[in-house]
N, CA and C atoms as an extended XYZ file, in Angstrom:
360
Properties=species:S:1:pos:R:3:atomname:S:1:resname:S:1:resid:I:1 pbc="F F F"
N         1.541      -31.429      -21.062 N   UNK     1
C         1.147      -32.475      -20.160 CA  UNK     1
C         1.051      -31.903      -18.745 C   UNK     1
N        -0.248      -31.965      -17.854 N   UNK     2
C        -0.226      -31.892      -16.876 CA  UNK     2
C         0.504      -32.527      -15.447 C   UNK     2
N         0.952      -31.772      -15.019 N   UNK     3
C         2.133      -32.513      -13.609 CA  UNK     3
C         0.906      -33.272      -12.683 C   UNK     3
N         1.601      -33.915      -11.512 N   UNK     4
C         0.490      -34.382      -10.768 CA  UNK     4
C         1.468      -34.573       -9.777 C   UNK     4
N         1.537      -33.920       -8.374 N   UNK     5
C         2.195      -33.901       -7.347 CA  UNK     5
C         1.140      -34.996       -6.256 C   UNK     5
N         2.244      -36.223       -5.708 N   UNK     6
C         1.853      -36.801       -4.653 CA  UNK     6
C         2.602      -36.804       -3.509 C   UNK     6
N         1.680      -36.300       -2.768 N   UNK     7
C         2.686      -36.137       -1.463 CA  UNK     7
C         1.767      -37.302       -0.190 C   UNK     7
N         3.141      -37.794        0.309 N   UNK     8
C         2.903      -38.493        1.286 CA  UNK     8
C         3.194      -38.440        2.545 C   UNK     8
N         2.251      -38.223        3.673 N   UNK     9
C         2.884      -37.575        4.925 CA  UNK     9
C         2.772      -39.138        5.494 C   UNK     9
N         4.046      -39.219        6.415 N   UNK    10
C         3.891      -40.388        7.174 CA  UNK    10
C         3.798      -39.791        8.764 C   UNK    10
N         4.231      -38.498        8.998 N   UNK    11
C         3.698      -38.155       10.602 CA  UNK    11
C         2.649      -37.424       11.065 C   UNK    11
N         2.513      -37.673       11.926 N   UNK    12
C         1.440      -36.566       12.347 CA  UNK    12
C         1.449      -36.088       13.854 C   UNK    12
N         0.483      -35.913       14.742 N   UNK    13
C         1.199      -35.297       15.917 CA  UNK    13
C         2.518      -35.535       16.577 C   UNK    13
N         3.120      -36.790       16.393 N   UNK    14
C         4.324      -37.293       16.377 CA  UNK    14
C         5.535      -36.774       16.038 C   UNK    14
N         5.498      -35.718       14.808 N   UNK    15
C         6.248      -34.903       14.330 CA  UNK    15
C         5.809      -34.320       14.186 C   UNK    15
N         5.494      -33.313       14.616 N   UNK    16
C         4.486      -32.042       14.124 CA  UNK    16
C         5.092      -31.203       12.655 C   UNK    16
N         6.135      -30.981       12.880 N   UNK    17
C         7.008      -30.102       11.287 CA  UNK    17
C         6.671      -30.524       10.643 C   UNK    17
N         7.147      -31.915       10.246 N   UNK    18
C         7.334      -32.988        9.561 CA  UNK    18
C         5.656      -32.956        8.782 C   UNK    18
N         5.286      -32.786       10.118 N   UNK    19
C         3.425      -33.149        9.528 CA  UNK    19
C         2.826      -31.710        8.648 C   UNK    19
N         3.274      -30.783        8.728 N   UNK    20
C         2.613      -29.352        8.956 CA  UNK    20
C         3.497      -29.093        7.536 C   UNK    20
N         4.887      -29.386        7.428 N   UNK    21
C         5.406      -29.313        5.995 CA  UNK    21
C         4.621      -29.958        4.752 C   UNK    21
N         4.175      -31.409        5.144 N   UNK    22
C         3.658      -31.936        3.514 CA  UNK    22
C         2.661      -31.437        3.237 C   UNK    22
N         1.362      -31.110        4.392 N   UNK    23
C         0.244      -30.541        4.678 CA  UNK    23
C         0.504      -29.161        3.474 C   UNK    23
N         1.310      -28.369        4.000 N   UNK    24
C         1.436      -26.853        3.571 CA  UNK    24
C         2.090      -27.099        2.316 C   UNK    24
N         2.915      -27.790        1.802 N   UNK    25
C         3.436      -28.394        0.079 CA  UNK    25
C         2.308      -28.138       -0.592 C   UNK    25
N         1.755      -29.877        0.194 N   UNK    26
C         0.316      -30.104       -0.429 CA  UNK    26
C        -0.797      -29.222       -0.762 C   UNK    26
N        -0.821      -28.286       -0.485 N   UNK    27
C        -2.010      -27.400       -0.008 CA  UNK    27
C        -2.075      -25.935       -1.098 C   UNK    27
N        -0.292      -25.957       -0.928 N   UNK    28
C         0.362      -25.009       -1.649 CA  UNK    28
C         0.049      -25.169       -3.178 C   UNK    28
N         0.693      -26.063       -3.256 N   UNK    29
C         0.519      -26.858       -5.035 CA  UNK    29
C        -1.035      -27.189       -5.465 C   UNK    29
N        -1.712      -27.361       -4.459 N   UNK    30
C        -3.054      -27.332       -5.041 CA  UNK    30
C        -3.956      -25.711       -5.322 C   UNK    30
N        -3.107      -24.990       -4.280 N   UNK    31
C        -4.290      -23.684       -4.235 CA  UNK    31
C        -3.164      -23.059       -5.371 C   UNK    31
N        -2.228      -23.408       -6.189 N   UNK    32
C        -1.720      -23.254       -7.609 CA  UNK    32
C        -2.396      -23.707       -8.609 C   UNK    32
N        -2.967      -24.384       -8.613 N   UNK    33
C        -3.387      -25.124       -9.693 CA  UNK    33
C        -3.105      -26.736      -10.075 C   UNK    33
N        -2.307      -27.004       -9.035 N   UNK    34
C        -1.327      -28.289       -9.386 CA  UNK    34
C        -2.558      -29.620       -8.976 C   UNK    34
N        -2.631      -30.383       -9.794 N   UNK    35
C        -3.292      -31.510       -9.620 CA  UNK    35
C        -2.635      -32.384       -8.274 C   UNK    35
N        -2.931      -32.668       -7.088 N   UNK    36
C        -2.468      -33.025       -5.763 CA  UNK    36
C        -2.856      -34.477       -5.655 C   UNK    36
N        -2.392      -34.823       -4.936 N   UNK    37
C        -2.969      -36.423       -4.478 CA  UNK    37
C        -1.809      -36.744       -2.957 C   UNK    37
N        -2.849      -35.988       -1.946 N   UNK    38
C        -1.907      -36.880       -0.459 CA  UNK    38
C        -2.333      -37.883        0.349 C   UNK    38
N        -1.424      -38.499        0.769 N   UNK    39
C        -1.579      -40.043        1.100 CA  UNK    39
C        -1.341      -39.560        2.668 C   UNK    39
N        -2.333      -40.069        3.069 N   UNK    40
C        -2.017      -40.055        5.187 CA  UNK    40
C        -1.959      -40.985        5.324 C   UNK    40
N        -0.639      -41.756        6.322 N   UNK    41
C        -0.233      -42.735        6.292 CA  UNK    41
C         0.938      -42.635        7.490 C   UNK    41
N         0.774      -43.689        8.644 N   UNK    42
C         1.450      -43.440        9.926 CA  UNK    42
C         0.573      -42.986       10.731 C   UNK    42
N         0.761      -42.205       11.374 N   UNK    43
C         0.144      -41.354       12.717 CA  UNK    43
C        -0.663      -40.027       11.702 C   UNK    43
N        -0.349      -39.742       10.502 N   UNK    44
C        -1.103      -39.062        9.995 CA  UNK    44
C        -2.269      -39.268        9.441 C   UNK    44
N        -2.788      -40.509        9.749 N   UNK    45
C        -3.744      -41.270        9.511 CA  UNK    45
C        -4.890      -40.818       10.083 C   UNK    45
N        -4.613      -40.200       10.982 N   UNK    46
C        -5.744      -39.956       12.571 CA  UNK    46
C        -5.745      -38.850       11.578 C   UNK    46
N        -5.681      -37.585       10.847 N   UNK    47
C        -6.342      -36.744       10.312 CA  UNK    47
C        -7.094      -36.901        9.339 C   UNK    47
N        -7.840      -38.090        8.752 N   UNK    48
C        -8.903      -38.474        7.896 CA  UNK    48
C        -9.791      -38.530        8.901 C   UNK    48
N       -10.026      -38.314        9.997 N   UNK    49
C       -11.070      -38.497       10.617 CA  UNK    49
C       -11.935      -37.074       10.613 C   UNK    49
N       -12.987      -36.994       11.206 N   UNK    50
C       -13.697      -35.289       11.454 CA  UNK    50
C       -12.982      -34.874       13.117 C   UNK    50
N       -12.166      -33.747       12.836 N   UNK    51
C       -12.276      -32.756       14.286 CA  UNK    51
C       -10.972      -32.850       14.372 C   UNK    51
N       -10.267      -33.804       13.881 N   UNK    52
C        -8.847      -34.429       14.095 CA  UNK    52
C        -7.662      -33.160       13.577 C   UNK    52
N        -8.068      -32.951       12.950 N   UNK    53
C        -6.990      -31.951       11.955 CA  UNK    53
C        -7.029      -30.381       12.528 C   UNK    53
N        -8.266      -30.102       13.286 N   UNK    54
C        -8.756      -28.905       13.976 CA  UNK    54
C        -8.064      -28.855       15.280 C   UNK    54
N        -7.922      -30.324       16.051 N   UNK    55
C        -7.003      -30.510       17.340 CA  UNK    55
C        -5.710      -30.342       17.004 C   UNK    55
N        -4.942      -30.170       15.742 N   UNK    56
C        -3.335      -30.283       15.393 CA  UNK    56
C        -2.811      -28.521       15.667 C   UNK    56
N        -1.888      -28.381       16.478 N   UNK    57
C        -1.372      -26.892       16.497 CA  UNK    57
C         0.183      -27.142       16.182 C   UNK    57
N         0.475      -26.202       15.580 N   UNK    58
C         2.157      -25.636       15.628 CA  UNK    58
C         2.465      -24.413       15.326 C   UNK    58
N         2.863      -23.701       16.365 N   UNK    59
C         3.560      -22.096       15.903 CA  UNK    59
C         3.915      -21.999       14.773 C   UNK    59
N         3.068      -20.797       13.731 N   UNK    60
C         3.887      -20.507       12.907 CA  UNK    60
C         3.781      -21.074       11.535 C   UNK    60
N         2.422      -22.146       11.971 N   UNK    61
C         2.317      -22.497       10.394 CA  UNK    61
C         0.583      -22.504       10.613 C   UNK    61
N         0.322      -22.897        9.108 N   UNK    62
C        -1.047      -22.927        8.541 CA  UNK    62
C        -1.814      -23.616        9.545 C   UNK    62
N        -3.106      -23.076        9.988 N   UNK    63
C        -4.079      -24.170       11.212 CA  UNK    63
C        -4.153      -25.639        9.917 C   UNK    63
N        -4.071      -26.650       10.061 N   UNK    64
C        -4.038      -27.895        9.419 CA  UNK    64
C        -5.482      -28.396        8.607 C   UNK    64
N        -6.207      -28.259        9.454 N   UNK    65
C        -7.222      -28.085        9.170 CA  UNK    65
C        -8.289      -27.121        7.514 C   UNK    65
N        -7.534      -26.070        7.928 N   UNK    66
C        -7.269      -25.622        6.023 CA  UNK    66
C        -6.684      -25.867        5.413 C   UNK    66
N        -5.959      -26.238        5.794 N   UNK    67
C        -4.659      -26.647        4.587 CA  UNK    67
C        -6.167      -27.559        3.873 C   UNK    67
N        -6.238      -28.870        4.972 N   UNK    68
C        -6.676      -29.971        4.185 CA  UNK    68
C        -8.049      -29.981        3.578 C   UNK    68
N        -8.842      -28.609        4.107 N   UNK    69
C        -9.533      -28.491        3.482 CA  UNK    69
C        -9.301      -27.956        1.286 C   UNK    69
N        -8.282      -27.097        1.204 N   UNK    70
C        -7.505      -26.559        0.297 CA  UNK    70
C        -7.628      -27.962       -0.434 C   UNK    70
N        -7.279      -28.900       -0.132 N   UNK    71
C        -6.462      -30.107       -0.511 CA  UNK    71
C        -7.662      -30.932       -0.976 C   UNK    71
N        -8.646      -31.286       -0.135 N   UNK    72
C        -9.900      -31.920       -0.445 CA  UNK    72
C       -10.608      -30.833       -1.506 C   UNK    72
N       -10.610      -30.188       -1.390 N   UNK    73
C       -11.842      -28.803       -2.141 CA  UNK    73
C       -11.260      -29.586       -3.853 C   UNK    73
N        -9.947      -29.270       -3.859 N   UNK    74
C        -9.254      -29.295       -5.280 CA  UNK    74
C        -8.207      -30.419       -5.737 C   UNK    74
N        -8.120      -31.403       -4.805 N   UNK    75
C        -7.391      -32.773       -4.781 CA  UNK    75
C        -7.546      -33.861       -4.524 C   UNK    75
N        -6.853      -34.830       -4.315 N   UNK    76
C        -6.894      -36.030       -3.676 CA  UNK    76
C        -6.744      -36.490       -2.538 C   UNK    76
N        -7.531      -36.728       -1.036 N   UNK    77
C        -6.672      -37.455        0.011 CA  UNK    77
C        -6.925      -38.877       -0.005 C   UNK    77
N        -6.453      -39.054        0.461 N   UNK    78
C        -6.145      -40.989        0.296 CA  UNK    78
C        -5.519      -41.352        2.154 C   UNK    78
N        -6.712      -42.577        2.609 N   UNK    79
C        -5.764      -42.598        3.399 CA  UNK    79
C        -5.225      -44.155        3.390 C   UNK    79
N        -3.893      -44.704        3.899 N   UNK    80
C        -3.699      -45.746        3.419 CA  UNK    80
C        -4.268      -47.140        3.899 C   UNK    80
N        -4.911      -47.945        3.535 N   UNK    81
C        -5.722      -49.172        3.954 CA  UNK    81
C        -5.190      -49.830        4.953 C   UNK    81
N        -3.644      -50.218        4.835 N   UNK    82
C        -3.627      -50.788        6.241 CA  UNK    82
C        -3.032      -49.830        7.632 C   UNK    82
N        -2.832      -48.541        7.527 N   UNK    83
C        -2.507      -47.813        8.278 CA  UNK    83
C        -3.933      -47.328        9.145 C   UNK    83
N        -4.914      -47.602        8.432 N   UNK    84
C        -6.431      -47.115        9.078 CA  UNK    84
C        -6.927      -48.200        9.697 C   UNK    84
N        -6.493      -49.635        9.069 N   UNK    85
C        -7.069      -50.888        9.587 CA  UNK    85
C        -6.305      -50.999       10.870 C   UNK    85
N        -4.826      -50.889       11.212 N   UNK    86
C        -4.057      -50.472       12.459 CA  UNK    86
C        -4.912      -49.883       13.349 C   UNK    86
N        -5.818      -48.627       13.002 N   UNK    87
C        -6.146      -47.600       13.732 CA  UNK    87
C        -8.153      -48.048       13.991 C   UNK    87
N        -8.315      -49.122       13.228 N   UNK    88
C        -9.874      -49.233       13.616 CA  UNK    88
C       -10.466      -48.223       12.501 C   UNK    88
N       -10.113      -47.611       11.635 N   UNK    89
C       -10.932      -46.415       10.850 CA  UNK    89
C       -11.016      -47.234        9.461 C   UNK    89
N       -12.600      -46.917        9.773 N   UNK    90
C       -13.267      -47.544        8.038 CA  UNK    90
C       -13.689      -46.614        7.282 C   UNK    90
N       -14.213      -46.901        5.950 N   UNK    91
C       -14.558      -45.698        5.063 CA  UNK    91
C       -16.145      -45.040        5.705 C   UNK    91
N       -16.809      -45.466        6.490 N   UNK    92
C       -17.527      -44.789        7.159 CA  UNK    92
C       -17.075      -43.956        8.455 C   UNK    92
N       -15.791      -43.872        8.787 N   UNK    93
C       -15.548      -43.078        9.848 CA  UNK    93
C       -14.843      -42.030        8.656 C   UNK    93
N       -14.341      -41.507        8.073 N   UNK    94
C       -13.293      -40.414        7.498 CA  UNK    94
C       -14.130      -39.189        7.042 C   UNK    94
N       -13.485      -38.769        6.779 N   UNK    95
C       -14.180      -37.062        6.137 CA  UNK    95
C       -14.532      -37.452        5.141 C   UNK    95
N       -15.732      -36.556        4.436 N   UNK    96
C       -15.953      -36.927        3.192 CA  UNK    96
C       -15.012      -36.645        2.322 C   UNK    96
N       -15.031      -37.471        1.397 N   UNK    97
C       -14.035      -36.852       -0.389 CA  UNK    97
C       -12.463      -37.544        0.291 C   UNK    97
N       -12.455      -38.166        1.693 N   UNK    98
C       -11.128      -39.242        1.673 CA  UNK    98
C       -11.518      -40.894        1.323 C   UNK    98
N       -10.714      -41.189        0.397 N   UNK    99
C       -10.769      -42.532        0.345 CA  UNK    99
C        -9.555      -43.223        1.041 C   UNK    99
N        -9.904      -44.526        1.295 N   UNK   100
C        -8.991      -45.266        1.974 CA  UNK   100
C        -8.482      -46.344        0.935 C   UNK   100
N        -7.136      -46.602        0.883 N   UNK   101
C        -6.655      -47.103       -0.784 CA  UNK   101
C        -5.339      -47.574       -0.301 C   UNK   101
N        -4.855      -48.432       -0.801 N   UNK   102
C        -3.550      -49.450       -0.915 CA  UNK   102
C        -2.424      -49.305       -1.494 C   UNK   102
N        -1.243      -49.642       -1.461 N   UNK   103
C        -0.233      -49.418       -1.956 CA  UNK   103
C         0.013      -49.763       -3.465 C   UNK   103
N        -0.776      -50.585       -3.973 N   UNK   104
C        -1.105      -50.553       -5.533 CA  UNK   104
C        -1.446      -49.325       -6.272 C   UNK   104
N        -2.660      -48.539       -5.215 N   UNK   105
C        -3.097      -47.585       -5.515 CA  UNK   105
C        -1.619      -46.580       -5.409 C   UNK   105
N        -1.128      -46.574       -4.593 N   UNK   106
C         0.183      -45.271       -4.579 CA  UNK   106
C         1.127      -45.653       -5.768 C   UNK   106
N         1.270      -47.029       -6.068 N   UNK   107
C         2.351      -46.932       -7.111 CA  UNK   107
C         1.670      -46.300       -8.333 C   UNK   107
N         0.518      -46.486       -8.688 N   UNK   108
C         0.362      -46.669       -9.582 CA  UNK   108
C         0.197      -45.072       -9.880 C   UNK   108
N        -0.462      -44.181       -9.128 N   UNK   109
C        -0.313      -42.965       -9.024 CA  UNK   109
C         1.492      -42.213       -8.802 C   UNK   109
N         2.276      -42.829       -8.266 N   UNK   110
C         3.467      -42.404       -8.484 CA  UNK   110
C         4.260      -42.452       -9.888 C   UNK   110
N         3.959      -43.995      -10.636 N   UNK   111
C         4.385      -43.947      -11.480 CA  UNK   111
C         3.834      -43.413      -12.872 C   UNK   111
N         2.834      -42.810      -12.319 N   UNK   112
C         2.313      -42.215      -13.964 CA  UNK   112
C         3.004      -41.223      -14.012 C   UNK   112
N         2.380      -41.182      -15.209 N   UNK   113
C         3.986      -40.297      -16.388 CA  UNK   113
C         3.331      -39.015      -16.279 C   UNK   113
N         3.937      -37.818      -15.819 N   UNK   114
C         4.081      -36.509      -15.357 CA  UNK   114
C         3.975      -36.514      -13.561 C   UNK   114
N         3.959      -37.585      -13.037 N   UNK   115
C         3.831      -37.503      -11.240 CA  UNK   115
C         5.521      -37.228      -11.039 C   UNK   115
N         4.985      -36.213       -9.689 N   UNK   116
C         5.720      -36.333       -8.699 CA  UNK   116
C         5.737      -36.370       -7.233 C   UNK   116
N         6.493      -37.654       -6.627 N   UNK   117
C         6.372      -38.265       -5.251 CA  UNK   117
C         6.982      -37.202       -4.248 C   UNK   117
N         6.952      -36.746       -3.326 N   UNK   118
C         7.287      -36.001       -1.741 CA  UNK   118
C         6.715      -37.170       -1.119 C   UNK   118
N         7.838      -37.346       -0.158 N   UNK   119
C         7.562      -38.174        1.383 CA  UNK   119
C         7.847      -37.429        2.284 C   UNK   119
N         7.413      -37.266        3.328 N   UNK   120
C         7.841      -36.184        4.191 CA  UNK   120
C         7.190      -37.277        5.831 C   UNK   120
């Protein structure tokens, strides 16, 4: 049975570690082979947009921006419906290959049988 890692970042420039850790998990487990699915959600929301993820810096880790490319190429991003509706961002503003999706959508992806959840 195939695993299926979901990771959910809830920060983003706000915490930069915080943000740059699930990013690099995420990114990690996908350029493995691992079936991915990350949820931007919080202030990490603003990186479903275009250019957004290219403006993110932190010493010492992955430019963000690949990561999420890594992540889109071979995974899932998701960003969460009412965290984008907060922010004014519709499915015509995001990068391509992100959908914008609900907390039905996360359970239901958490609870399938071989997932595993990261919140970070």
């Amino acid at each position: 049975m195939a695993r299926t890692l979901v990771v959910k970042a809830t920060a983003g420039a706000d915490a930069p570690e915080r943000c740059a850790q699930a990013f690099t998990v995420a990114a990690t487990a996908a350029a493995a082979g691992v079936e991915v699915s990350l949820w931007l959600t919080g202030e990490s929301t603003w990186f479903a947009l275009p250019g957004r993820a290219e403006q993110f810096e932190l010493p010492h880790s992955a430019p963000l921006a690949e990561l999420l490319h890594v992540i889109l190429t071979t995974g899932r991003v998701t960003a969460c419906t009412q965290c984008a509706a907060r922010r004014d961002i519709g499915p015509g503003d995001v990068l391509p290959g992100v959908r914008i999706a609900g907390a039905a959508v996360f359970v239901e992806e958490t609870m399938a049988e071989g997932a595993q959840a990261l919140v970070y």
